[in-house]
Amino acid sequence: MTREYGRVYNFSAGPAVLPEEVLKQAADEMMNYENSGMSVMEMSHRSKTYDNIIKTAEKDLRELLNIPDNYKVLFLQGGAHLQFSMVPINLLKNGVADYIVTGQWAKKAYTEAQKYGKINKVATSEDKTFSYIPDCSDLPISEDADYVYICENNTIYGTKFRTLPNTKGKDLVSDMSSCFLSEPVDVSKYGLIYAGVQKNVGPAGVQIVIIREDLIREDLPEWCPTMLKYKTHADNDSLYNTPPAYGIYICGLVFKWLKKMGGLGKMKEINEKKAKILYDFLDSSKLFKGTVEKNSRSLMNVPFVTGDEELDKKFIEEAKNAGLVQLKGHRTVGGMRASIYNAMPIEGVEALVEFMKKFEKENA
């Protein structure tokens, strides 16, 4: 399966596939960005040229998501894991928050938040290995909860909230790392959205936070480090310190690519088409089976198994030899997982299904 530049179809959950058009543009601009005589990697984040890069990236992101004016966009570091701490540190006023635990990352966020307040687990799908999204229409939301927390798309287990939980008036915080910009979102339904970009937007090292301005507090505990205050970054337009400058530049190119593709409504159509190809095969296959309940399936991450660990290993190895890589499931669940983010072309999913059909015929 030979492709341009010897590229493979990369189904990694993150760092993940990026649009080839973006990679080519970054390569063309690597040595001399817009006649500056230098790479974006080399330029000062205080320069006019870089200021235009980061401001344009924010503008394009605001347009893609229709972000209301009373929300700040922050480009930060520390990965999504740092938000497991920053969210409770910054948002806990009453010292109480409710968490919906639907996967490993939500579980880690829940555990981390317990260092800072009374954290309640109001729903979970642990009873069936996180293979579904629980009914969140009438949860025991705490009267004094400062926020309700979800991980909207579960990368490891391949589940996605189809309907947002009823938070009974409390602010919703969402980790959107693996579904960010895969479909339109009504930002006004959230108090805070965050995403590590290495899954669906850019290279590892950048996290994006979209936060409603009234949640940006000044009255934080004295012990709170300056760099962990949203206000520090909001007041300085994400330039309080040296940001992950090159990563933000790549994100900006991806935002422009998404606009060129037709925006998030169009991306949702494409993503639904790609996912249908794979799920339809899994539903009809006699060898492979999906591990997620149908009404909870993710468009971005598709886990599946044969039921035989040795056969799973054989499939992963032979797929790799065929140019279909990073299909091994997360170490906590095993099996296989195909991450089919925005930048995965439909041809990649079709190639995967054709290989699966061939493998099934040879190993049934």
C-alpha positions as semicolon CSV with decimal commas, in nm:
position;residue;x (nm);y (nm);z (nm)
1;M;0,000;0,000;0,000
2;T;0,229;0,275;-0,128
3;R;0,127;0,638;-0,079
4;E;0,291;0,972;-0,149
5;Y;0,607;1,028;0,061
6;G;0,581;0,662;0,169
7;R;0,313;0,756;0,420
8;V;0,101;0,500;0,603
9;Y;-0,256;0,520;0,725
10;N;-0,202;0,619;1,088
11;F;-0,485;0,518;1,324
12;S;-0,307;0,637;1,639
13;A;-0,520;0,780;1,919
14;G;-0,267;1,059;1,974
15;P;-0,035;1,209;1,875
16;A;-0,241;1,146;1,568
17;V;-0,272;1,197;1,195
18;L;-0,261;1,555;1,066
19;P;-0,394;1,683;0,731
20;E;-0,131;1,624;0,463
21;E;-0,208;1,965;0,316
22;V;-0,113;2,122;0,650
23;L;0,208;1,922;0,678
24;K;0,311;2,025;0,326
25;Q;0,246;2,392;0,400
26;A;0,444;2,369;0,724
27;A;0,730;2,207;0,532
28;D;0,724;2,483;0,269
29;E;0,733;2,749;0,542
30;M;0,983;2,574;0,767
31;M;1,295;2,767;0,664
32;N;1,147;3,108;0,591
33;Y;0,801;3,198;0,718
34;E;0,641;3,476;0,510
35;N;0,978;3,628;0,418
36;S;1,076;3,671;0,783
37;G;1,403;3,491;0,710
38;M;1,339;3,240;0,986
39;S;1,122;2,949;1,090
40;V;0,825;2,995;1,323
41;M;1,026;2,768;1,556
42;E;1,289;3,040;1,584
43;M;1,094;3,363;1,612
44;S;1,013;3,557;1,927
45;H;0,662;3,508;2,060
46;R;0,665;3,887;2,119
47;S;0,727;3,966;1,752
48;K;0,458;4,120;1,531
49;T;0,478;3,820;1,298
50;Y;0,404;3,571;1,574
51;D;0,142;3,795;1,731
52;N;-0,044;3,777;1,402
53;I;-0,012;3,395;1,398
54;I;-0,167;3,347;1,742
55;K;-0,435;3,614;1,696
56;T;-0,538;3,468;1,358
57;A;-0,552;3,119;1,510
58;E;-0,786;3,244;1,781
59;K;-1,002;3,433;1,530
60;D;-1,039;3,126;1,307
61;L;-1,120;2,902;1,605
62;R;-1,385;3,147;1,721
63;E;-1,541;3,142;1,375
64;L;-1,536;2,761;1,352
65;L;-1,707;2,714;1,687
66;N;-1,914;3,032;1,690
67;I;-1,762;3,113;2,029
68;P;-1,962;3,385;2,208
69;D;-1,785;3,710;2,292
70;N;-1,807;3,645;2,667
71;Y;-1,576;3,342;2,639
72;K;-1,197;3,356;2,647
73;V;-0,980;3,129;2,433
74;L;-0,653;3,024;2,596
75;F;-0,361;2,839;2,437
76;L;-0,184;2,664;2,723
77;Q;0,073;2,396;2,803
78;G;0,079;2,097;3,036
79;G;-0,147;1,868;2,835
80;A;-0,506;1,786;2,921
81;H;-0,375;1,622;3,240
82;L;-0,294;1,965;3,385
83;Q;-0,661;2,058;3,347
84;F;-0,746;1,778;3,591
85;S;-0,598;2,016;3,851
86;M;-0,659;2,359;3,699
87;V;-1,034;2,305;3,669
88;P;-1,100;2,237;4,039
89;I;-0,840;2,489;4,158
90;N;-1,004;2,766;3,956
91;L;-1,372;2,672;3,964
92;L;-1,432;2,541;4,317
93;K;-1,595;2,816;4,522
94;N;-1,822;2,608;4,744
95;G;-1,567;2,327;4,735
96;V;-1,808;2,080;4,573
97;A;-1,821;1,934;4,222
98;D;-2,000;1,642;4,055
99;Y;-1,818;1,412;3,812
100;I;-1,957;1,166;3,557
101;V;-1,697;0,889;3,517
102;T;-1,717;0,722;3,176
103;G;-1,356;0,622;3,114
104;Q;-0,998;0,630;3,231
105;W;-0,941;1,001;3,174
106;A;-1,260;1,102;3,355
107;K;-1,159;0,868;3,637
108;K;-0,816;1,031;3,660
109;A;-0,973;1,377;3,658
110;Y;-1,213;1,269;3,935
111;T;-0,928;1,132;4,145
112;E;-0,713;1,442;4,098
113;A;-0,998;1,680;4,183
114;Q;-1,043;1,512;4,523
115;K;-0,725;1,689;4,637
116;Y;-0,909;2,021;4,622
117;G;-1,264;1,964;4,746
118;K;-1,563;1,736;4,795
119;I;-1,594;1,555;4,463
120;N;-1,899;1,338;4,401
121;K;-1,927;1,061;4,144
122;V;-2,288;1,107;4,027
123;A;-2,281;0,852;3,743
124;T;-2,043;0,595;3,598
125;S;-2,023;0,315;3,344
126;E;-1,750;0,122;3,523
127;D;-1,986;-0,172;3,574
128;K;-1,954;-0,267;3,206
129;T;-1,591;-0,164;3,142
130;F;-1,697;0,183;3,026
131;S;-1,871;0,039;2,718
132;Y;-2,164;0,281;2,733
133;I;-2,271;0,631;2,838
134;P;-2,506;0,620;3,138
135;D;-2,845;0,793;3,142
136;C;-2,769;1,146;3,262
137;S;-3,119;1,294;3,233
138;D;-3,190;1,302;3,609
139;L;-2,872;1,280;3,810
140;P;-2,836;1,349;4,185
141;I;-2,666;1,684;4,119
142;S;-2,545;1,846;4,441
143;E;-2,727;2,167;4,533
144;D;-2,399;2,339;4,612
145;A;-2,198;2,194;4,320
146;D;-1,975;2,447;4,148
147;Y;-1,975;2,247;3,824
148;V;-2,052;1,913;3,662
149;Y;-1,764;1,741;3,477
150;I;-1,762;1,505;3,179
151;C;-1,512;1,360;2,936
152;E;-1,727;1,398;2,626
153;N;-1,552;1,146;2,401
154;N;-1,368;0,854;2,556
155;T;-1,060;0,780;2,350
156;I;-0,976;0,445;2,508
157;Y;-1,324;0,294;2,522
158;G;-1,476;0,455;2,211
159;T;-1,785;0,613;2,368
160;K;-1,938;0,956;2,313
161;F;-2,206;1,161;2,486
162;R;-2,486;1,193;2,229
163;T;-2,688;1,409;2,470
164;L;-2,533;1,639;2,727
165;P;-2,616;1,563;3,090
166;N;-2,889;1,755;3,268
167;T;-2,677;1,959;3,508
168;K;-2,983;2,121;3,671
169;G;-2,844;2,467;3,617
170;K;-2,485;2,396;3,720
171;D;-2,197;2,485;3,488
172;L;-2,083;2,204;3,260
173;V;-1,710;2,137;3,218
174;S;-1,609;1,913;2,929
175;D;-1,286;1,745;2,832
176;M;-1,328;1,736;2,453
177;S;-0,974;1,628;2,371
178;S;-1,061;1,350;2,125
179;C;-1,372;1,501;1,963
180;F;-1,272;1,868;1,952
181;L;-1,370;2,028;1,618
182;S;-1,516;1,704;1,483
183;E;-1,869;1,849;1,475
184;P;-2,055;2,172;1,558
185;V;-2,084;2,258;1,928
186;D;-2,303;2,507;2,113
187;V;-2,034;2,660;2,331
188;S;-2,292;2,852;2,535
189;K;-2,405;2,521;2,692
190;Y;-2,070;2,491;2,869
191;G;-1,892;2,686;3,137
192;L;-1,556;2,552;3,025
193;I;-1,430;2,333;2,741
194;Y;-1,075;2,207;2,715
195;A;-0,887;1,988;2,471
196;G;-0,539;1,849;2,434
197;V;-0,482;1,916;2,064
198;Q;-0,267;1,610;1,985
199;K;-0,569;1,397;1,898
200;N;-0,766;1,596;1,644
201;V;-0,609;1,940;1,596
202;G;-0,231;1,961;1,612
203;P;0,099;1,834;1,755
204;A;0,142;1,738;2,120
205;G;0,224;2,022;2,358
206;V;-0,077;2,252;2,328
207;Q;-0,402;2,250;2,518
208;I;-0,691;2,483;2,435
209;V;-0,925;2,615;2,702
210;I;-1,250;2,795;2,621
211;I;-1,387;2,951;2,940
212;R;-1,677;3,181;3,014
213;E;-1,540;3,507;3,148
214;D;-1,736;3,509;3,475
215;L;-1,560;3,185;3,574
216;I;-1,217;3,350;3,557
217;R;-1,158;3,431;3,924
218;E;-0,923;3,664;4,106
219;D;-1,001;3,533;4,455
220;L;-0,800;3,213;4,436
221;P;-0,609;3,070;4,732
222;E;-0,270;3,227;4,795
223;W;-0,103;2,891;4,747
224;C;-0,225;2,868;4,387
225;P;0,072;2,891;4,149
226;T;0,058;3,188;3,913
227;M;0,079;2,963;3,607
228;L;-0,225;2,760;3,720
229;K;-0,458;3,061;3,726
230;Y;-0,678;3,103;3,419
231;K;-0,671;3,478;3,490
232;T;-0,294;3,488;3,439
233;H;-0,331;3,361;3,084
234;A;-0,656;3,542;3,003
235;D;-0,511;3,879;3,105
236;N;-0,205;3,821;2,885
237;D;-0,372;3,675;2,573
238;S;-0,195;3,340;2,628
239;L;0,143;3,517;2,618
240;Y;0,226;3,545;2,989
241;N;0,525;3,323;2,921
242;T;0,664;3,163;2,607
243;P;0,376;2,959;2,466
244;P;0,410;2,635;2,264
245;A;0,458;2,865;1,967
246;Y;0,513;2,618;1,684
247;G;0,231;2,392;1,799
248;I;-0,009;2,688;1,800
249;Y;0,105;2,776;1,448
250;I;0,019;2,422;1,329
251;C;-0,319;2,442;1,504
252;G;-0,379;2,766;1,317
253;L;-0,309;2,592;0,985
254;V;-0,553;2,314;1,081
255;F;-0,821;2,573;1,162
256;K;-0,778;2,722;0,815
257;W;-0,793;2,372;0,662
258;L;-1,119;2,304;0,847
259;K;-1,268;2,628;0,717
260;K;-1,157;2,538;0,366
261;M;-1,318;2,193;0,405
262;G;-1,651;2,362;0,475
263;G;-1,652;2,403;0,853
264;L;-1,764;2,175;1,133
265;G;-2,102;2,087;0,984
266;K;-1,927;1,944;0,681
267;M;-1,670;1,768;0,898
268;K;-1,949;1,599;1,093
269;E;-2,096;1,467;0,765
270;I;-1,757;1,331;0,659
271;N;-1,689;1,180;1,002
272;E;-2,029;1,010;1,012
273;K;-1,967;0,862;0,668
274;K;-1,624;0,729;0,770
275;A;-1,753;0,582;1,095
276;K;-2,049;0,416;0,921
277;I;-1,816;0,230;0,684
278;L;-1,628;0,078;0,978
279;Y;-1,924;0,018;1,211
280;D;-2,132;-0,139;0,933
281;F;-1,854;-0,390;0,870
282;L;-1,811;-0,466;1,239
283;D;-2,185;-0,526;1,273
284;S;-2,180;-0,776;0,987
285;S;-1,846;-0,945;1,057
286;K;-1,827;-1,298;1,191
287;L;-1,472;-1,249;1,321
288;F;-1,451;-0,890;1,445
289;K;-1,687;-0,722;1,685
290;G;-1,717;-0,373;1,830
291;T;-1,703;-0,335;2,207
292;V;-1,934;-0,034;2,252
293;E;-2,312;-0,021;2,285
294;K;-2,453;0,119;1,961
295;N;-2,617;0,430;2,106
296;S;-2,288;0,533;2,272
297;R;-2,049;0,489;1,978
298;S;-1,782;0,749;1,908
299;L;-1,722;0,886;1,559
300;M;-1,354;0,931;1,642
301;N;-1,235;0,616;1,821
302;V;-1,353;0,266;1,728
303;P;-1,238;-0,025;1,949
304;F;-1,290;-0,382;1,832
305;V;-1,173;-0,737;1,907
306;T;-1,166;-1,086;1,759
307;G;-1,212;-1,255;2,098
308;D;-0,873;-1,425;2,063
309;E;-0,569;-1,238;2,196
310;E;-0,325;-1,421;1,970
311;L;-0,540;-1,347;1,666
312;D;-0,557;-0,981;1,770
313;K;-0,175;-0,969;1,780
314;K;-0,154;-1,134;1,438
315;F;-0,400;-0,882;1,295
316;I;-0,210;-0,584;1,434
317;E;0,120;-0,710;1,292
318;E;-0,015;-0,796;0,949
319;A;-0,203;-0,466;0,930
320;K;0,121;-0,284;1,009
321;N;0,295;-0,465;0,725
322;A;0,011;-0,350;0,499
323;G;0,063;0,016;0,592
324;L;-0,220;0,034;0,847
325;V;-0,048;0,133;1,170
326;Q;-0,115;0,210;1,537
327;L;-0,417;-0,019;1,557
328;K;-0,325;-0,175;1,891
329;G;-0,584;-0,105;2,160
330;H;-0,493;0,079;2,478
331;R;-0,295;-0,134;2,721
332;T;-0,583;-0,129;2,972
333;V;-0,832;-0,293;2,735
334;G;-0,633;-0,476;2,467
335;G;-0,777;-0,566;2,127
336;M;-0,768;-0,309;1,850
337;R;-0,867;0,056;1,815
338;A;-0,896;0,266;1,502
339;S;-0,889;0,638;1,563
340;I;-1,043;0,806;1,259
341;Y;-1,003;1,174;1,334
342;N;-1,079;1,463;1,097
343;A;-0,751;1,420;0,910
344;M;-0,799;1,048;0,840
345;P;-0,911;1,034;0,475
346;I;-1,208;0,817;0,388
347;E;-0,969;0,609;0,174
348;G;-0,787;0,511;0,493
349;V;-1,103;0,371;0,650
350;E;-1,191;0,191;0,328
351;A;-0,842;0,040;0,315
352;L;-0,876;-0,078;0,675
353;V;-1,213;-0,246;0,610
354;E;-1,080;-0,417;0,296
355;F;-0,786;-0,551;0,493
356;M;-1,019;-0,670;0,772
357;K;-1,231;-0,855;0,515
358;K;-0,920;-1,023;0,375
359;F;-0,795;-1,113;0,724
360;E;-1,133;-1,255;0,818
361;K;-1,143;-1,472;0,507
362;E;-0,795;-1,606;0,579
363;N;-0,846;-1,661;0,951
364;A;-1,214;-1,750;0,992
